[in-house]
Coordinates of C-alpha atoms and ligand atoms in Angstrom, one line a residue:
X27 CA -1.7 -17.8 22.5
X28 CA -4.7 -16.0 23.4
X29 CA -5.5 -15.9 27.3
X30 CA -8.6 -17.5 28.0
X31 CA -9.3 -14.0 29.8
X32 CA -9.2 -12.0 26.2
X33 CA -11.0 -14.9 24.5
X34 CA -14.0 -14.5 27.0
X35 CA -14.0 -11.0 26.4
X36 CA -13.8 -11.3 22.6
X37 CA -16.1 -14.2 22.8
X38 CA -18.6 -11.1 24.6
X39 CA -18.2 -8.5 22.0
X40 CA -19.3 -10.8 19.1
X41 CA -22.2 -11.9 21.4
X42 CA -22.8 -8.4 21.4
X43 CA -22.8 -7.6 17.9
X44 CA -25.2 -10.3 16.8
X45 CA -27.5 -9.4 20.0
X46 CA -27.7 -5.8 18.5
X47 CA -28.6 -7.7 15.1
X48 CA -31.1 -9.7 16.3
X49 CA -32.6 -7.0 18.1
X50 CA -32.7 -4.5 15.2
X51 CA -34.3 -7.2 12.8
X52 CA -37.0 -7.9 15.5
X53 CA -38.1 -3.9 15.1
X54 CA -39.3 -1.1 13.3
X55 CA -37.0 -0.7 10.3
X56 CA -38.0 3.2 10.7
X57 CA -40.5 5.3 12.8
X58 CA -41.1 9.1 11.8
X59 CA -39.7 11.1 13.7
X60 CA -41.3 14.9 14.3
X61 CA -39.1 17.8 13.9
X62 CA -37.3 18.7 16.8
X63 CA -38.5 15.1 18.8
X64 CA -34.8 14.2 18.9
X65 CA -33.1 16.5 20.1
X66 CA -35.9 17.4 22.7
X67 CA -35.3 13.8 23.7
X68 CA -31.4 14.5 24.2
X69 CA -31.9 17.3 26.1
X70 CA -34.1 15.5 28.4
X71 CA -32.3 12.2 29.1
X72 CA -28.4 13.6 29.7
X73 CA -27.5 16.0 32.2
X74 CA -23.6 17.0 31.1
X75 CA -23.6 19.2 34.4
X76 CA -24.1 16.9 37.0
X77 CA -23.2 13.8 34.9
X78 CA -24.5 9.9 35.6
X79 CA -23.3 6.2 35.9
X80 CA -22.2 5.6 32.8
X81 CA -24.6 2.1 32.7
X82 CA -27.6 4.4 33.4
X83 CA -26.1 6.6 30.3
X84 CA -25.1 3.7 28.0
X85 CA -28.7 2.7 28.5
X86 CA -30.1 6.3 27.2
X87 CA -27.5 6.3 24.6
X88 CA -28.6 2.8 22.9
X89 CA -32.2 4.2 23.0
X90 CA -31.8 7.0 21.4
X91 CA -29.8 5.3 18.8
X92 CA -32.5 2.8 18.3
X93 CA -35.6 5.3 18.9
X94 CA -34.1 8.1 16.6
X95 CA -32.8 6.8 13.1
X96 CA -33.4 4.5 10.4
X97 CA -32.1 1.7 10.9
X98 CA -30.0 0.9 8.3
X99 CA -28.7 -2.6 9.5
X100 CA -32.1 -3.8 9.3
X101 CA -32.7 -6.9 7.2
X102 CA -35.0 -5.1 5.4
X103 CA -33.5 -2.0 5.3
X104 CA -33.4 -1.7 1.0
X105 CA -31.8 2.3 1.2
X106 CA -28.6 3.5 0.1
X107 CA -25.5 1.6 0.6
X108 CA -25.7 1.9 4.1
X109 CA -24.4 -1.9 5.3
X110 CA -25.5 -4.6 7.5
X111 CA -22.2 -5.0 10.0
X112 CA -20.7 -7.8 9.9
X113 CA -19.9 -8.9 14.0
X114 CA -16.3 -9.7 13.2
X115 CA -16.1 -6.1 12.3
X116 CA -18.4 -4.8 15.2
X117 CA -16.0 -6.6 17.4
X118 CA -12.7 -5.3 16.3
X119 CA -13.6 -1.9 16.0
X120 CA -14.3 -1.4 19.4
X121 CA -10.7 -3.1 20.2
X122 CA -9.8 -0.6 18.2
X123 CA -11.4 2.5 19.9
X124 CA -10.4 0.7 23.2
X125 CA -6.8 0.2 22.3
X126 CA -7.0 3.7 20.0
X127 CA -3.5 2.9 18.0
X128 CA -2.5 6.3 16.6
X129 CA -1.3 6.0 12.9
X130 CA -0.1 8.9 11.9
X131 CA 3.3 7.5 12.2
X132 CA 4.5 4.4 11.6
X133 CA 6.5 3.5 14.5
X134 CA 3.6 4.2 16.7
X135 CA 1.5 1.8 16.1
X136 CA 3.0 -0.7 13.3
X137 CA 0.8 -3.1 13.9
X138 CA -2.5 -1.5 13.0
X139 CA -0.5 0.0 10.3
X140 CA 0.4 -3.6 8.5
X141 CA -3.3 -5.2 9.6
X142 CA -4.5 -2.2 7.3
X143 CA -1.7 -2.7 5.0
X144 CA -2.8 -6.6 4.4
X145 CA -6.6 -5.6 3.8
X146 CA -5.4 -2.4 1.7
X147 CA -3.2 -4.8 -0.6
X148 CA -5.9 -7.7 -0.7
X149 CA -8.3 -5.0 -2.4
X150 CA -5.4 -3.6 -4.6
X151 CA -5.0 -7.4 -5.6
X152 CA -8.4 -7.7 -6.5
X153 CA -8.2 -4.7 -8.5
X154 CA -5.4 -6.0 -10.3
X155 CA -2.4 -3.6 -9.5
X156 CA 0.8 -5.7 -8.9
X157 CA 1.9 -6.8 -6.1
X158 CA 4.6 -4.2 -5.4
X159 CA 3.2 -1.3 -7.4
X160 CA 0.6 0.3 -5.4
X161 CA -0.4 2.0 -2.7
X162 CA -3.5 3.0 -0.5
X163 CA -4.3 3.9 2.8
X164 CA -8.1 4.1 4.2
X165 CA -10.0 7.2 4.5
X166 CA -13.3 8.7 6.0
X167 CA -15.0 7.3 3.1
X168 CA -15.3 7.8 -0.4
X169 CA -15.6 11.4 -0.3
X170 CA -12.4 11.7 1.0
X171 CA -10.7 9.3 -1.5
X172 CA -12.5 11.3 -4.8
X173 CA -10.9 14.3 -2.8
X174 CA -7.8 12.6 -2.4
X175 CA -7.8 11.7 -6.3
X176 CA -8.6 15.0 -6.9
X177 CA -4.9 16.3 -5.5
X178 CA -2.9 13.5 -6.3
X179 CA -4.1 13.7 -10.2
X180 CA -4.0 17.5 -9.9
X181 CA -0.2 17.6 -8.4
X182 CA 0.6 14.7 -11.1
X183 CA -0.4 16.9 -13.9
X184 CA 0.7 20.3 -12.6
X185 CA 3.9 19.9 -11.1
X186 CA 4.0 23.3 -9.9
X187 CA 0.8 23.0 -8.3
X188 CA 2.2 22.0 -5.1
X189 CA 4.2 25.1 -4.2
X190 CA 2.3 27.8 -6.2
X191 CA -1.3 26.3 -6.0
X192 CA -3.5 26.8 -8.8
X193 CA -2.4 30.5 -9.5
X194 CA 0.2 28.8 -11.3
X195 CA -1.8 27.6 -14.2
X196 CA -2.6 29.2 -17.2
X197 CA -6.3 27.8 -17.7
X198 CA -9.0 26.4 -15.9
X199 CA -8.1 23.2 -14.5
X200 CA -10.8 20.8 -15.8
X201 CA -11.6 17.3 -14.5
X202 CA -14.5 14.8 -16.3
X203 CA -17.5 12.9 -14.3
X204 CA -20.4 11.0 -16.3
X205 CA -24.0 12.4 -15.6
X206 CA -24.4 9.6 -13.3
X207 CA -21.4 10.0 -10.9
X208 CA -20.9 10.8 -7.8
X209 CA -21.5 14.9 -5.8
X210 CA -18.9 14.1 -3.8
X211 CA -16.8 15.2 -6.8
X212 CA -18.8 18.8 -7.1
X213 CA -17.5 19.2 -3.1
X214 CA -14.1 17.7 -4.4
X215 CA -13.6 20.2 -7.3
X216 CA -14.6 23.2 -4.8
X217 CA -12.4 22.1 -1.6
X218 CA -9.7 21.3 -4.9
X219 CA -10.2 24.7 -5.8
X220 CA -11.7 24.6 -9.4
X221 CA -14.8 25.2 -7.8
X222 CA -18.2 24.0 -10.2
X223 CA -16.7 25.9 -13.7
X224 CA -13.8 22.8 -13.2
X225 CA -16.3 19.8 -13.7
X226 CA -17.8 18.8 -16.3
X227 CA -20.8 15.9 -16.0
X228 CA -20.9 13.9 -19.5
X229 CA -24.3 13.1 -20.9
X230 CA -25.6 9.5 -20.6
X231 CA -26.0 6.5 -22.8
X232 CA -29.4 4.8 -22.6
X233 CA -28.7 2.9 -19.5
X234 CA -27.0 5.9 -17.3
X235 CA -24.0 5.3 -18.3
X236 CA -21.1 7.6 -19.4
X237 CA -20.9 8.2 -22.7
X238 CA -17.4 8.0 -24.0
X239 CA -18.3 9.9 -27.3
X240 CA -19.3 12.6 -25.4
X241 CA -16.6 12.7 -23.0
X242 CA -14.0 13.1 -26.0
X243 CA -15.5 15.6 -28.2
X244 CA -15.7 17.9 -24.5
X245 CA -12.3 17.0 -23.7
X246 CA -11.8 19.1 -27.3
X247 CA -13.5 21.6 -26.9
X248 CA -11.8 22.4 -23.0
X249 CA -8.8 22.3 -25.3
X250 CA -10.2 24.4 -27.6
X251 CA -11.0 27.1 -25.2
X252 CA -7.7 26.8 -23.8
X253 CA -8.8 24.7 -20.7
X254 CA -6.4 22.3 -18.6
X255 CA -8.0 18.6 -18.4
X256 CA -6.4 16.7 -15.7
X257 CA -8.9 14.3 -14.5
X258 CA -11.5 11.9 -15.6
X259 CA -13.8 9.6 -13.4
X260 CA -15.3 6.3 -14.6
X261 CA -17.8 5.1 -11.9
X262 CA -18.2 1.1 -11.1
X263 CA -21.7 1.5 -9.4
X264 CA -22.9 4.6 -9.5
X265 CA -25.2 5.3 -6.5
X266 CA -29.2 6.1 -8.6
X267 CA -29.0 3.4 -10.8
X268 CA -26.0 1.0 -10.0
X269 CA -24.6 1.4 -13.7
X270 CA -20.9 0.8 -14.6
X271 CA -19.4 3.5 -16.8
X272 CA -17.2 1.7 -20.1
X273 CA -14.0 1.4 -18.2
X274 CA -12.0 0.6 -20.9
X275 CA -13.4 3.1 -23.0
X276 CA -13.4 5.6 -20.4
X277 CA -9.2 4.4 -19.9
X278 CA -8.7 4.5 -23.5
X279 CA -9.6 8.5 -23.8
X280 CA -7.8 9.1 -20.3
X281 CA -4.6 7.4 -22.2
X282 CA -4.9 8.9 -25.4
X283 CA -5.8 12.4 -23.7
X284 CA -2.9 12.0 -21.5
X285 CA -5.6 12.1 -18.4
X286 CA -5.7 10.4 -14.8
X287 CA -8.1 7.9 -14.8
X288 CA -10.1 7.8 -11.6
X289 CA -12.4 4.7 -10.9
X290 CA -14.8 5.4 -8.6
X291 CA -16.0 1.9 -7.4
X292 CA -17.1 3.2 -3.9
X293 CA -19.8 0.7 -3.6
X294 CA -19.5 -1.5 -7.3
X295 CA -16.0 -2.4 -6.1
X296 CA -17.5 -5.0 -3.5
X297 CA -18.2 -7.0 -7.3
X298 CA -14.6 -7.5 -7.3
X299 CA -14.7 -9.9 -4.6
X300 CA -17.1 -12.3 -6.7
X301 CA -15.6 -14.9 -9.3
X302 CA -19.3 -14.4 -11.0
X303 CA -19.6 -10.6 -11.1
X304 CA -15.4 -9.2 -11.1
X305 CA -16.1 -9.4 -15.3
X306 CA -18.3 -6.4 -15.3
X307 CA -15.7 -4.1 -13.9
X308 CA -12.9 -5.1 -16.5
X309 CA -10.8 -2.4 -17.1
X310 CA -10.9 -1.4 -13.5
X311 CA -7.0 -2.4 -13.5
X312 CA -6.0 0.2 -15.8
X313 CA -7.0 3.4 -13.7
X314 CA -4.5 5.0 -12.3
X315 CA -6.4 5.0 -8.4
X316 CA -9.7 3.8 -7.0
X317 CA -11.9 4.7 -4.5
X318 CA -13.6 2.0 -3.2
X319 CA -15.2 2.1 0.8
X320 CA -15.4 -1.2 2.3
X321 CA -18.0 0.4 4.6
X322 CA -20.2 0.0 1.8
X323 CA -20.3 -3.8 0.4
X324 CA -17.6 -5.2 2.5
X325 CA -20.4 -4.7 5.5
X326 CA -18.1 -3.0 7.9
X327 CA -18.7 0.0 10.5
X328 CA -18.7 3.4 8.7
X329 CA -15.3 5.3 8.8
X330 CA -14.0 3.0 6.5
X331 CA -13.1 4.2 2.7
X332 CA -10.1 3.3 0.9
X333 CA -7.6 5.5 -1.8
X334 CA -6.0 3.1 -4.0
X335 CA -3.3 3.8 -5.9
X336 CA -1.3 2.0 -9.1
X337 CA 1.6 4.6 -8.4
X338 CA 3.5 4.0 -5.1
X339 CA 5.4 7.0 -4.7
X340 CA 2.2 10.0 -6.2
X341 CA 0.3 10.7 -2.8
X342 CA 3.3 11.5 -0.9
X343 CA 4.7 13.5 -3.7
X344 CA 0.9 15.3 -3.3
X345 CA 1.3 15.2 0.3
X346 CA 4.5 15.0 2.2
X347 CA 5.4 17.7 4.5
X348 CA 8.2 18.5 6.8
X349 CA 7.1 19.4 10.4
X350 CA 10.1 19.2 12.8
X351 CA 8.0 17.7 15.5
X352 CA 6.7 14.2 14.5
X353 CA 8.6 11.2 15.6
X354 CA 11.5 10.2 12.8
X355 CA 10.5 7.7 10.4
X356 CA 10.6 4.0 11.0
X357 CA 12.7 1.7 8.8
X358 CA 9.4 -0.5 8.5
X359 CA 7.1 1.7 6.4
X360 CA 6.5 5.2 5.3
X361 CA 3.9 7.4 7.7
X362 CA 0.9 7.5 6.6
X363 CA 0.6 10.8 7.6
X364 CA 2.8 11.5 4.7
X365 CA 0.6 10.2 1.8
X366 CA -2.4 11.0 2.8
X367 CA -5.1 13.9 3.7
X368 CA -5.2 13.0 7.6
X369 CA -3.0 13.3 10.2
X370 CA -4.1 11.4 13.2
X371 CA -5.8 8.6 12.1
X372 CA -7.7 6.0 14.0
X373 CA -7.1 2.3 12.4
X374 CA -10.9 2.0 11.2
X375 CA -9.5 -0.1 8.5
X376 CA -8.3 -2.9 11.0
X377 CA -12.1 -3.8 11.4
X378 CA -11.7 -4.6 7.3
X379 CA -9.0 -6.8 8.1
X380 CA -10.8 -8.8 10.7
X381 CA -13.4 -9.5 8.5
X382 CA -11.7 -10.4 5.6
X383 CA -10.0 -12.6 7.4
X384 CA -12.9 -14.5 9.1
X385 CA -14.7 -15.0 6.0
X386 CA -12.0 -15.8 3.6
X387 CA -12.0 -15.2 0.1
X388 CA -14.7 -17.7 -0.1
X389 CA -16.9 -16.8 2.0
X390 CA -16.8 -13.3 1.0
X391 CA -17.9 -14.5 -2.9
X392 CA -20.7 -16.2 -0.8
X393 CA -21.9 -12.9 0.9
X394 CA -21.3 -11.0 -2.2
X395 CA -23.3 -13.5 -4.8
X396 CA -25.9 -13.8 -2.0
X397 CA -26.9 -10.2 -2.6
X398 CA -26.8 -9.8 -6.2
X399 CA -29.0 -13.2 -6.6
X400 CA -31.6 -11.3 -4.7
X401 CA -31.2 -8.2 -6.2
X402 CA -32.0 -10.5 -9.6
X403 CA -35.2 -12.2 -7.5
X404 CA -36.2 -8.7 -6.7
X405 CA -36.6 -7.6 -10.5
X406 CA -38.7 -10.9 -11.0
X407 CA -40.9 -10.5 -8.4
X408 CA -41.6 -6.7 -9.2
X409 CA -42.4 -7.8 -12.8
X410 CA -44.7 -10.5 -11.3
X411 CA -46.3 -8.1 -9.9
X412 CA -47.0 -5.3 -12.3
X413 CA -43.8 -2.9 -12.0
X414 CA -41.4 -1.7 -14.8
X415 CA -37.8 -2.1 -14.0
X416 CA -35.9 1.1 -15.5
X417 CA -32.2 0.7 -14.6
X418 CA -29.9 -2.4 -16.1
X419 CA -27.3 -3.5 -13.8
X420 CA -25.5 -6.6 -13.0
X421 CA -25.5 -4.8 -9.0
X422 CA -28.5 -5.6 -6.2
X423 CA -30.1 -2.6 -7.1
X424 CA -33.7 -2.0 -8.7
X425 CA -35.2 1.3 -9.8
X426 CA -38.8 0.7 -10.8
X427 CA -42.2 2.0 -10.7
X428 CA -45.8 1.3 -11.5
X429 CA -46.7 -0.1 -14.9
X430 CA -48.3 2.9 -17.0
X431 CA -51.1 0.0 -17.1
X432 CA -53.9 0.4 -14.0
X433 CA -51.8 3.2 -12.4
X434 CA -52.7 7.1 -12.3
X435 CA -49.8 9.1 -12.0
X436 CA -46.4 7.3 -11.9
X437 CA -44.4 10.3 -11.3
X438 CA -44.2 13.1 -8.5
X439 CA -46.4 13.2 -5.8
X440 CA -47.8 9.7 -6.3
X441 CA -44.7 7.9 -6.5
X442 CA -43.3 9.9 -2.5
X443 CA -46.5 8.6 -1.5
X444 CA -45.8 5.3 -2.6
X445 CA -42.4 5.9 -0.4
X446 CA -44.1 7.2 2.7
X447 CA -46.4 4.4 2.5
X448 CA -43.9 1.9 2.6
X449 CA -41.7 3.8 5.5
X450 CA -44.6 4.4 8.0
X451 CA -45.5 0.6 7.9
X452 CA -42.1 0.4 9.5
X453 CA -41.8 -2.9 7.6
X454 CA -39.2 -2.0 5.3
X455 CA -37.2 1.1 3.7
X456 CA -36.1 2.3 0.2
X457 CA -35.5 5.4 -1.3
X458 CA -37.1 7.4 -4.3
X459 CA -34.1 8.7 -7.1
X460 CA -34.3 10.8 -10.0
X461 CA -33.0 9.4 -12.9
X462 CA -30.6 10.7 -15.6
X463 CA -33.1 11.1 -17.7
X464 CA -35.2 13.3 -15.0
X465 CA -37.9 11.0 -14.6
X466 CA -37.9 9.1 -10.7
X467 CA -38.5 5.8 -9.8
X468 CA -38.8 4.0 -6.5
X469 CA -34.9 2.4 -5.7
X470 CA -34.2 -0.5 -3.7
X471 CA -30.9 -1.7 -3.2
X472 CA -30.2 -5.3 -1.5
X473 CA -27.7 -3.7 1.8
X474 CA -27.7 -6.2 4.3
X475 CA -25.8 -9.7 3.9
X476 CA -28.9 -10.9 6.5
X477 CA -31.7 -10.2 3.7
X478 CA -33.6 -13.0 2.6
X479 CA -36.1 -14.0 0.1
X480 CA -38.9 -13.8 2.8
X481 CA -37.5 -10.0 3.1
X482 CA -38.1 -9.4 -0.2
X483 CA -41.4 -11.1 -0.2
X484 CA -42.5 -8.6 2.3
X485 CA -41.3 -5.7 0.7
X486 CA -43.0 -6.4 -2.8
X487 CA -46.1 -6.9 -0.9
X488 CA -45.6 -3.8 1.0
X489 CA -45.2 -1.9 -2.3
X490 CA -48.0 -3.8 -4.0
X491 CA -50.4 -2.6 -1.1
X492 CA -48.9 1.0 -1.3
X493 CA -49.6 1.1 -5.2
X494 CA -53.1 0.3 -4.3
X495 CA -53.9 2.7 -1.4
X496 CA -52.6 5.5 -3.5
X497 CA -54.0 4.3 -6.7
X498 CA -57.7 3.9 -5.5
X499 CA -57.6 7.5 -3.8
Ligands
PLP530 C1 -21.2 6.5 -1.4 C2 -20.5 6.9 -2.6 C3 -19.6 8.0 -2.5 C4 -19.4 8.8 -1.2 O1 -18.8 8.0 -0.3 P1 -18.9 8.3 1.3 O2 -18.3 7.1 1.9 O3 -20.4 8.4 1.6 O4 -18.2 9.5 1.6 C5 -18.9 8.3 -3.6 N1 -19.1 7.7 -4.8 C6 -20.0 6.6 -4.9 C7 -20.2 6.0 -6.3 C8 -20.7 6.2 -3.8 O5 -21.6 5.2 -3.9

């Protein structure tokens, strides 16, 4: 039973979380910040020699947080996949830095290991890797699970990759990633080792997505030219234009080729969690691991990626080690230490778990659907008003610009002015992209579970007024 002592104080941290909520909404989604102004501002309100009361430095250190960034919880906040927290999650991660369960090895802190294990093996469920064959821990985010995917497929293709290293190999280890994907593979395939002349970015279809034609006739050629393919990367999502590569497509080649097949559903994957909108990532089942960070649509604190796996045993063969110093293996579960890329590791997945399981599968769907519907009232009420949509996704987000029609210049400097407009009214914030194509459009991506359709109201307005302003100059 839970002392009436704890529940006060958990009763305080949620209380706490929605207060910081409330109090973003009621503010500048941005202010512009002059070079330099922040760090001027540090300098002045901390003294590290003579120190402080922490209250007087807490105080500085919220203002600062609030003064000094974007803010990306904001209910109208429409950026990059930066999410509204949800207070479950605010809540247990500071239990979490407060209790600061060490994971590296499993009979440490078993607990937070198996509270990551249950939210690691609901996602794997929803991916639709059985019960018993998978396996995932949580990482720094989805930079670290493409890396992660990078190794594991590169020691399951080259078996002697893990004692000789890529020396080893007798060509150029080659891995696959539509035009459309993610750069954390570029930093993957250097950190990897194959540097850029190891990745290859397939061309497009018409709506920015991978090409599976393409992709084929380059595996080929690699061969030709006596390359190595090891690797190819479908993306659920990707981050310009929210477009969902042909999985099974993309699986069929990978099969056929003898390939990995990597799904990078970093943000997309948070689809998987809707009855309405799981459909548009069929095929997602059949990749051999997924990346997919609940700190993006799941709407928990930052930190929190996940490596998914449909073969239990293939990280630790890409990672186990033998030090001599760490404590000897539990009988309960393997060290995650063992199969993965960190070594002490913070449980910033046990935040995931608390949130999963306040909401519920349900309510989850709810929070998930909620979004996309107003991702699909956003393209009406840009067409209302006179915008082109340019990107075709099933996802809450919207790349658009001016209709050609009583606009100038719908490109270049016209179109950042648009975005500068909309970011000094400090009314609401979305990003510019270039497109595959190498045209840009204004992007704005549905982040926070809080949005509404009033938000979006505002926002079209804001943009409307923008489009004038820099229209009639
Ligand atoms: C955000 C994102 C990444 C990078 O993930 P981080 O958590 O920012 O490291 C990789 N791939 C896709 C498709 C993304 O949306």
């Amino acid at each position: 039973m839970t002392r009436p002592s704890s529940q006060k104080h958990h009763e305080a941290l949620l209380a706490f979380a929605r207060a910081i909520s409330d109090r973003v909404d009621a503010g500048a989604v941005s202010r512009r910040v002059a070079p330099a102004a922040a760090r001027a501002q540090v300098e002045k309100r901390f003294n590290l020699e003579t120190g402080a009361p922490p209250g007087a430095v807490l105080r500085q250190v919220e203002d600062v947080l609030r003064r000094f960034a974007v803010q990306v919880t904001h209910r109208r906040y429409f950026g990059l996949y930066n999410p509204s927290v949800l207070p479950e999650s605010v809540a247990a991660a500071a239990l979490v830095a407060a209790y600061n369960p060490q994971e590296a090895a499993y009979t440490h802190a078993p607990g937070a290991i198996e509270m990551e294990r249950a939210a690691l093996g609901h996602l794997a469920s929803l991916v639709g890797y059985g019960e018993s064959s998978w396996d995932g821990h949580f990482t720094s985010g989805g930079q670290e699970a493409n890396l992660t995917a990078a190794a594991v497929a590169l020691n399951h293709a080259f078996p002697s990759w893990r004692e000789q290293g890529l020396r080893s190999l007798d060509g150029q280890p080659t891995l696959y990633l539509a035009g459309g994907g993610h750069h954390s593979f570029a930093k993957a395939a250097r950190v990897a080792g194959l540097g850029d002349a190891g990745l290859r970015w397939i061309p497009l279809d018409d709506g920015y997505r991978m090409d599976p034609g393409a992709l084929a006739a380059q595996i080929a050629e690699d061969r030709r030219a006596g390359h190595r393919p090891f690797l190819v990367v479908g993306t659920a999502g990707t981050t310009a234009t929210g477009a969902i590569d042909p999985l099974p497509a993309v699986a069929d080649i990978a099969e056929a080729e003898g390939l990995w097949f990597h799904c990078d559903a970093a943000w997309g994957g948070g689809a998987l969690l809707s009855p309405q909108l799981r459909g548009h990532l069929d095929g997602i089942a059949r990749a051999d691991s997924v990346t997919w960070d609940a700190h993006k649509w799941l709407s928990t604190p930052l930190g929190a990626g996940a490596f998914l796996c449909r073969h239990p045993l293939a990280a630790g063969r890409a990672f186990g080690i033998e030090s001599g110093y760490m404590p000897p293996a539990g009988t309960g579960g393997a060290d995650p230490y063992q199969s993965s890329l960190q070594w002490s590791r913070r449980g910033a997945g046990v935040p995931v778990l608390a949130a999963l399981a306040t909401r519920g599968a349900g309510g989850y769907a709810a929070l998930i659907e909620h979004q996309a519907e107003l991702g699909a009232s956003l393209r009406r009420r840009l067409r209302a008003a006179r915008f082109a949509i340019v990107n075709d996704t099933p996802l809450p987000v919207v790349c658009f610009r001016p209709d050609e029609e009583g606009t100038r210049g719908v490109d270049g400097p016209d179109l950042a002015d648009l975005y500068r407009h909309v970011e000094d009214s400090g009314r609401g914030w979305l990003s510019t992209v270039r497109l595959g194509d190498g045209t840009r459009a204004l992007r704005a991506c549905i982040t926070s579970y809080r949005t509404t359709e009033a938000d979006l109201e505002e926002l079209v307005s804001l943009v409307v007024d923008a489009a004038r302003v820099v229209d009639g100059r």
